[in-house]
Structure formats: C-alpha cells, structure tokens
Coordinates of C-alpha atoms and ligand atoms in Angstrom, one line a residue:
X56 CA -30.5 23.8 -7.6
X57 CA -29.8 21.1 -10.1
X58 CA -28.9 22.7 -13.7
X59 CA -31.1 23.6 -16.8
X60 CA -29.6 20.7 -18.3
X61 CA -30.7 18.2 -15.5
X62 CA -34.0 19.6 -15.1
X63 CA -34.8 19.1 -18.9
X64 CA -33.2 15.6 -19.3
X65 CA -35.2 14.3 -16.1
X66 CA -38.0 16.3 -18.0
X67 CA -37.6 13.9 -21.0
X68 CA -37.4 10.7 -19.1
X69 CA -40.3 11.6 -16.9
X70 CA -43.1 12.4 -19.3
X71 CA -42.2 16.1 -19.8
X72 CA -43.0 17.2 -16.4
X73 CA -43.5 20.8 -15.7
X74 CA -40.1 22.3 -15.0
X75 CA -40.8 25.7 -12.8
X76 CA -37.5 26.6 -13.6
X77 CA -37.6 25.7 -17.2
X78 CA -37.1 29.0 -19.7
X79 CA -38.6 29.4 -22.7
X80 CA -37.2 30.8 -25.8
X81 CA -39.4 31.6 -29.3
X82 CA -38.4 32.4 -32.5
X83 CA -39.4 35.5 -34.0
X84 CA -39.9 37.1 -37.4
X85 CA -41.1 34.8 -40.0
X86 CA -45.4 34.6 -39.4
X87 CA -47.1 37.3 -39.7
X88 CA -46.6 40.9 -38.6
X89 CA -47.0 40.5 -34.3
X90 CA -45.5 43.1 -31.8
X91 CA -42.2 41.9 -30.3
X92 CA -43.3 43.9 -27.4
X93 CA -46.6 41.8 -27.4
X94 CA -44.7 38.4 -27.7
X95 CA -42.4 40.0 -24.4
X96 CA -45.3 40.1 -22.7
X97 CA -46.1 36.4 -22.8
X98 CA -44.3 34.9 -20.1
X99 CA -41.4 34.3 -22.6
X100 CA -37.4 34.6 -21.4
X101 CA -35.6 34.7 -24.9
X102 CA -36.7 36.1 -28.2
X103 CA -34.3 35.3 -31.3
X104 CA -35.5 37.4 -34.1
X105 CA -34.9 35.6 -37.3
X106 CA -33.3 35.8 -39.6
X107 CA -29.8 37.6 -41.3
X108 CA -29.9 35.4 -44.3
X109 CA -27.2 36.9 -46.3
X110 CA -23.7 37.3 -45.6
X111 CA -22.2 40.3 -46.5
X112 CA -19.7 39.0 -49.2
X113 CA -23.3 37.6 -50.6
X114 CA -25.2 40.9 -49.8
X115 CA -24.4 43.4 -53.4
X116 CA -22.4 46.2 -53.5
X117 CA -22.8 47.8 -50.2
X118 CA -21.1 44.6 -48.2
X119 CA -23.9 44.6 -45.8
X120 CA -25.5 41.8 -44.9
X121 CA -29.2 41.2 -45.4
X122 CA -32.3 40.2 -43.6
X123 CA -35.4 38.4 -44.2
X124 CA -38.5 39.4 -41.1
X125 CA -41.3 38.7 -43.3
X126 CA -44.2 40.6 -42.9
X127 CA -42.6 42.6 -39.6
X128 CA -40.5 44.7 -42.0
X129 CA -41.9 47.0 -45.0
X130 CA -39.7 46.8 -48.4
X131 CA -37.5 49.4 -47.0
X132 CA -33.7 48.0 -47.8
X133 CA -30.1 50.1 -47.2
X134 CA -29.5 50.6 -51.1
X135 CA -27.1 47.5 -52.9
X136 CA -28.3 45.4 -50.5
X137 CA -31.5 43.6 -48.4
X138 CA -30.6 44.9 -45.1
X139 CA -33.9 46.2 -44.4
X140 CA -34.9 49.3 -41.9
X141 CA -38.2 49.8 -42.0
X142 CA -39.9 47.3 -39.4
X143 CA -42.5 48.9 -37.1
X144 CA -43.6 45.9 -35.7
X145 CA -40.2 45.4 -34.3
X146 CA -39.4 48.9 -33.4
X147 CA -42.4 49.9 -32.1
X148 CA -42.4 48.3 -28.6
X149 CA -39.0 46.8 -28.7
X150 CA -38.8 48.4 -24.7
X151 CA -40.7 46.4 -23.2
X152 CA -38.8 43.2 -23.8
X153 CA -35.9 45.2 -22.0
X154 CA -38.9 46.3 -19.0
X155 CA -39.7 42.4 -18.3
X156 CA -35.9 41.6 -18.5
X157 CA -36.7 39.6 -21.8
X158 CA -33.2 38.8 -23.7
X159 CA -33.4 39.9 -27.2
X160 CA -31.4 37.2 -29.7
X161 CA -30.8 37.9 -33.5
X162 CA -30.2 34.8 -35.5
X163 CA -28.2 34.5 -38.6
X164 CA -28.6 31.7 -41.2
X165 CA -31.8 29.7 -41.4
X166 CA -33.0 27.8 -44.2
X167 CA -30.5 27.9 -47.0
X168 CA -30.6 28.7 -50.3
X169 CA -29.2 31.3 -53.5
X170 CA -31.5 33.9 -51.8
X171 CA -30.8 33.4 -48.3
X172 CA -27.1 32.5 -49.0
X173 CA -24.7 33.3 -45.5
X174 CA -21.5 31.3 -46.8
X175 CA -18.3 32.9 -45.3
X176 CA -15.1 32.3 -47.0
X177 CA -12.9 33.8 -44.9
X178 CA -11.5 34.3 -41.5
X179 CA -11.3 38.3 -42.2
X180 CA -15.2 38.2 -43.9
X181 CA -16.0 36.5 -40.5
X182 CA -14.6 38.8 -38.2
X183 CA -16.4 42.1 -40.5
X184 CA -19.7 40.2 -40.7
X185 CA -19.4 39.9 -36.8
X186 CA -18.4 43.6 -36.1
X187 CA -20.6 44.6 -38.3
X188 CA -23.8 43.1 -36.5
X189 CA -22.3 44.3 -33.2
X190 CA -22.1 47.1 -34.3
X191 CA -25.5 48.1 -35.8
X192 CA -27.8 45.7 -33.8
X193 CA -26.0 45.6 -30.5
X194 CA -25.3 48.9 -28.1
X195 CA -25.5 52.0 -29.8
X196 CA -21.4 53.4 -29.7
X197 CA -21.5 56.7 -31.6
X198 CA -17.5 55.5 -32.7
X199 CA -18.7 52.7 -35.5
X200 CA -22.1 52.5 -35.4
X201 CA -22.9 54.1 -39.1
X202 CA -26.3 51.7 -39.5
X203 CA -28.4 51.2 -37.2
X204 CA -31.4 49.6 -39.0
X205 CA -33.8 49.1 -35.7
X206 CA -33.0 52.4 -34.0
X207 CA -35.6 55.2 -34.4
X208 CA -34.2 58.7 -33.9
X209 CA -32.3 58.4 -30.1
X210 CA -34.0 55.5 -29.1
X211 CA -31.3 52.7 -29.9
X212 CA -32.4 49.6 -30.0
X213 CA -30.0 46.9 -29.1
X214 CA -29.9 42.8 -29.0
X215 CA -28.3 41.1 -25.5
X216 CA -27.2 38.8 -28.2
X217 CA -26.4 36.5 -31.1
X218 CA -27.6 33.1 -32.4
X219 CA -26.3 30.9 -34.8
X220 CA -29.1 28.6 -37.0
X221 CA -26.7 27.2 -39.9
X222 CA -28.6 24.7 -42.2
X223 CA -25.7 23.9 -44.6
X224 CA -22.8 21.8 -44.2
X225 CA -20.1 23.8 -45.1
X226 CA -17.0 22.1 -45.9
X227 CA -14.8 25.1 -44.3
X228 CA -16.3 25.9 -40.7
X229 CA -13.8 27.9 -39.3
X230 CA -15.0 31.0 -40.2
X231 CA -17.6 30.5 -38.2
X232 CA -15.6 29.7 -35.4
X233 CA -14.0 33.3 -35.9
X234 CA -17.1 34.9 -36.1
X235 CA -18.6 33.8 -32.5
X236 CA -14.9 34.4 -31.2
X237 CA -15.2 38.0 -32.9
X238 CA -18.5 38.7 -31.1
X239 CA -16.9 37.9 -27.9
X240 CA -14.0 40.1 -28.3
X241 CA -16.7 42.7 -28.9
X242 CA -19.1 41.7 -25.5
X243 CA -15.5 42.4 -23.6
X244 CA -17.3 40.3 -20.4
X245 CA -20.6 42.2 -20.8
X246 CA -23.8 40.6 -19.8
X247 CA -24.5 39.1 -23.7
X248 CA -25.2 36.3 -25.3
X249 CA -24.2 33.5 -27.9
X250 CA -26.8 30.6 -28.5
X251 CA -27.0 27.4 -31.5
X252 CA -30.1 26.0 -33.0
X253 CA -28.5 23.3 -34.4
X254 CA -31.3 20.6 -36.4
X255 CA -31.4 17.4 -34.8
X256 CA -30.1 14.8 -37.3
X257 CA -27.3 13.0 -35.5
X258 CA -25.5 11.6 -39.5
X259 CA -22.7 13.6 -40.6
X260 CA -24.6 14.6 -44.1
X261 CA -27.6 16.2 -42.0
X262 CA -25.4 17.0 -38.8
X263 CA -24.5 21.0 -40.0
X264 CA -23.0 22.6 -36.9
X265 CA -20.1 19.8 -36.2
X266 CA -17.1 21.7 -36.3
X267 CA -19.0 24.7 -35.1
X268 CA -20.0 23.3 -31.4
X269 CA -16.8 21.4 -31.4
X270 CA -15.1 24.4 -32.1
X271 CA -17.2 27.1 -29.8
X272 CA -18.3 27.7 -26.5
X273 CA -22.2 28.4 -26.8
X274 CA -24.2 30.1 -24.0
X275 CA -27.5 28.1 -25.0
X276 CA -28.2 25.3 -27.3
X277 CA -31.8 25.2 -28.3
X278 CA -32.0 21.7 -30.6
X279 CA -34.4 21.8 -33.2
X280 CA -36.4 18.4 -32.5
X281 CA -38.6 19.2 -35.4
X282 CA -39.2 19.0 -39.3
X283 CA -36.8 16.0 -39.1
X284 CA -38.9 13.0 -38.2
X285 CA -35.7 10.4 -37.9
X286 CA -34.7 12.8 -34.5
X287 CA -38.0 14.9 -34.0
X288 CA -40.4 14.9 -30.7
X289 CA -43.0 12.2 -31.4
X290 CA -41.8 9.9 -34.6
X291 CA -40.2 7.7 -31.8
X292 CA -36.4 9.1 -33.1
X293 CA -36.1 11.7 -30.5
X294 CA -31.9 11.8 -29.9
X295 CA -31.7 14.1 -27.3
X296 CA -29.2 11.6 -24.9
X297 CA -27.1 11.5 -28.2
X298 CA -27.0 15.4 -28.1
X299 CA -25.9 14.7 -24.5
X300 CA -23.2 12.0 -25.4
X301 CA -22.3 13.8 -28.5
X302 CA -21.4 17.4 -26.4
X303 CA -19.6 16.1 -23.3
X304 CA -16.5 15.7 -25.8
X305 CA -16.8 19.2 -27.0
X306 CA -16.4 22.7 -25.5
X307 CA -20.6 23.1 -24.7
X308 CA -20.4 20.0 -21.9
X309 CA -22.4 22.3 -19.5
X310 CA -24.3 24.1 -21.8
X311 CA -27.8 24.2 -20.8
X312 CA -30.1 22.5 -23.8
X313 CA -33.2 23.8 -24.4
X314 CA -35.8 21.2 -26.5
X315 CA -36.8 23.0 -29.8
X316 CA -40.4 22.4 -30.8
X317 CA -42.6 24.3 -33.3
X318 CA -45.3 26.2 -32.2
X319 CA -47.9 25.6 -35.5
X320 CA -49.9 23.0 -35.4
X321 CA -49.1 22.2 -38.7
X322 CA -45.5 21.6 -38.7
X323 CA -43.6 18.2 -39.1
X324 CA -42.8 16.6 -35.5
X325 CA -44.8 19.4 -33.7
X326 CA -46.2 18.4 -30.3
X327 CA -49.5 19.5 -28.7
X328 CA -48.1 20.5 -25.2
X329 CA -51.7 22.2 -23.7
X330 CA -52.6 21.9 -20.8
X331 CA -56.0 20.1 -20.3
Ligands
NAG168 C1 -23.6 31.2 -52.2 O1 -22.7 32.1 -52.6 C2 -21.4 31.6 -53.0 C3 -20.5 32.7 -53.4 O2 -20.3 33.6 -52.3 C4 -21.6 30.6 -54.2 O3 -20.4 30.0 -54.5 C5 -22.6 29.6 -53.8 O4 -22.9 28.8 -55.0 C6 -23.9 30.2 -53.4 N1 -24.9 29.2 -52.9 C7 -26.1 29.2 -53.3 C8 -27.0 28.1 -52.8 O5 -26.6 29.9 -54.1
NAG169 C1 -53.5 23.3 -40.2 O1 -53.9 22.6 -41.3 C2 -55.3 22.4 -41.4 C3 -55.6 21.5 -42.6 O2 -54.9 21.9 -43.7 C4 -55.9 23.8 -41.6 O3 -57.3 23.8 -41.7 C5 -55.5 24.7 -40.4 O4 -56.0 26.0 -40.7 C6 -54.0 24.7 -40.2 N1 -53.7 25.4 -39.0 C7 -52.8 26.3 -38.9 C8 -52.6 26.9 -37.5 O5 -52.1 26.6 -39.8

C-alpha cells in the first residue's frame, strides 16, 4: 500500500482525487461551543484541541500554563493562572472519540501575542512545561497527576497526544526540541502521538518551525496551506513539493503530510471541496 505521503502528493498533482485511505484531522476549540463527542462522530480520525497559549513561565504565579477553548470552556481558571477547568462541551462526551478509535491531540501555541504568549527560555522550563501537560491531560497516574483540568470525578480524560502550532520565530528553538523529546521520554513506546502545524511560508522571516522539524522527529505534519496567500491552496503559491524538498534533509523524511485547509468559508486561501 503506497504511503500517506504518496497518496497525498499524487492527490495534488491529480486534481485532488479522492484518497480512500486519506485521514482527516480537524482542529478543535476556537468556534463556538460544539460537542467533541459530536465532531468524533463525523467520520473524522484526529481531533487537536486548540489551544495551550501560555507557557508556564508566562502563566502567573501558579507556573501553570494556560489555555484559551473559546466558548467550549466557562471562565472557570486554576487560581494565578488561565488554565481553565470548567469545559462541558469537552468533557461531556469526550468517550466517544475513544469508542470510534478517534485520536485526541492537544495543541500548544497558536497565534501569538502578550496574551497568548508560549515563549520558553529554557531547556529545564521545557522539560516542566512537557511533564506537566503529560501529566494532567495525558493518562491519569495517581503518582503526579495533581491537576487534571478535563477529568470529572473518576472519569479521566486523557489525550493520545501532543501537537505543536508555533507562530513565532523564536531566535532560541531548542527548548522546543526538549520539550517534544521530554514528551517522548514520558510515552516510554506507548501508542501516542507528536504532530506539527507548521504555516506554509517557505522565507526564513515567515518559516517559524525551522529548527523545530530539523531538530524533531514528528508523527504527522499537517501544513497549514491557508491564511497565507504566497503558499496557500488556490492563490496559485501552493509549495507543498517545497515542503517535500525542504523535509527529506531533516529528521520528518517519511513523515506522512497531511494538506491543512480551513473549514469556514470565509477564511483566506479556503477551498470549497464539496462534493457536487
Ligand atoms: C512574552 O513573554 C516574555 C517573557 O517571558 C517577554 O520577554 C516577551 O516580550 C513576551 N512577548 C509578548 C508578545 O508579549
Ligand atoms: C461569510 O461572509 C459572508 C459575507 O460577509 C457572510 O454573509 C456569511 O455569513 C459568512 N459565512 C460564514 C460561515 O461565516
């Protein structure tokens, strides 16, 4: 069976032709208030919830990090901090993504700013903001895990994984590095996951996840071909055989790629892809 990766750049060349085997991945988190059981239900493989925004060297006195869900979370935050807990939408039904074998991915960074700030200035700040998101959003271990801000009573909610969606060039990436290798110290060969949305601008200014895909082995690359109309889906720029070029020299060669287009209507470089 030829690869994700084949199937999607023949899919590219060939006028997007149905891929059978083709998986699907949405973001979560930021419209509206839907079930994530609902959105399980769809036919979907992968749901990233999005977004930890804020490191925890940037999250107040309680060194948590924080979290932005939009309207899927209620104003209920850990105090010195905006790690939020109270998010029915998300806890509700949160079994039934495990039921149809959906994988459940939380993403940290997003866009970037002095509210949503995720810098990390340190190799040891990398490796706590790693344990500590293992540690409250992945398998519930009685040993560490002090917050748990999706579990309700006994039933402990847990993530198969992690994404990274870093939007700022940060002169230092090496803490990032640490950070995904800290998260696989902490899967110890379990069945998890670590995926990059990386944006697609191919220039060094716009291109934020160099050293960071250069420096780590990702499970799944989902490109953002949007909201950047020099690389998007339909302003003629689309790049993705330079994101092909561009990886074979770096330690994601065989990582399948998934094509990252927006759902709305409304957004910059979205594609209509109904079916007539
Ligand atoms: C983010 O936080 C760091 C300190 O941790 C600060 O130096 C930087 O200016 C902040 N960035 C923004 C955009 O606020
Ligand atoms: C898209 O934009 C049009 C025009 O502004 C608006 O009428 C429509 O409701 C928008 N659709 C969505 C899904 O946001």
């Amino acid at each position: 069976m030829p690869s994700l990766r084949n199937i999607l750049l023949a899919a590219a060349s060939a006028a997007l032709v149905a891929a059978k085997s083709a998986q699907v991945n949405v973001y979560y988190g930021q419209r509206g208030n839907d079930d994530l059981g609902a959105v399980c239900s769809t036919g979907v493989d992968y749901v990233t919830l999005a977004f930890v925004d804020v490191s925890p060297e940037n999250g107040g006195s309680s060194g948590y990090p924080g979290d932005n869900f939009a309207d899927h979370c209620y104003a209920g935050y850990y105090p010195g901090s905006s790690l939020l807990y109270d998010c029915p939408p998300i806890t509700n039904n949160w079994q039934v993504c495990k039921e149809k074998g959906v994988k459940l991915l939380l993403s940290v960074g997003g866009v970037f700013s002095s509210g949503s700030n995720y810098t990390l200035s340190s190799d040891a700040n990398a490796i706590d903001f790693a344990n500590f998101l293992w540690y409250a959003f992945g398998p519930y271990d009685p040993a560490h895990s002090e917050v748990r801000p999706f579990d309700i009573g006994d039933s402990h909610f847990f993530v198969d994984g992690f994404d990274l969606d870093i939007e700022e060039k940060f002169a230092n990436q090496g803490p990032w590095n640490t950070f995904v290798a800290q998260l696989r110290t902490n899967f110890a060969g379990g069945d998890f996951l670590i995926t990059a949305a990386p944006q697609c601008p191919y220039s060094d200014s716009s291109f934020e996840m160099t050293d960071i895909l250069a420096g780590s082995k990702f499970d799944l690359i989902w490109i953002q071909f949007y909201n950047n109309p020099v690389c998007d889906g339909i302003n003629g720029g689309f790049n993705f055989d330079r994101w092909i070029t561009y990886l074979d020299g770096t330690p994601n060669s065989k990582t399948p790629l998934f094509i990252g287009l927006p759902a709305s209507v409304n957004a910059s470089g979205s594609a209509d892809c109904r079916q007539p």
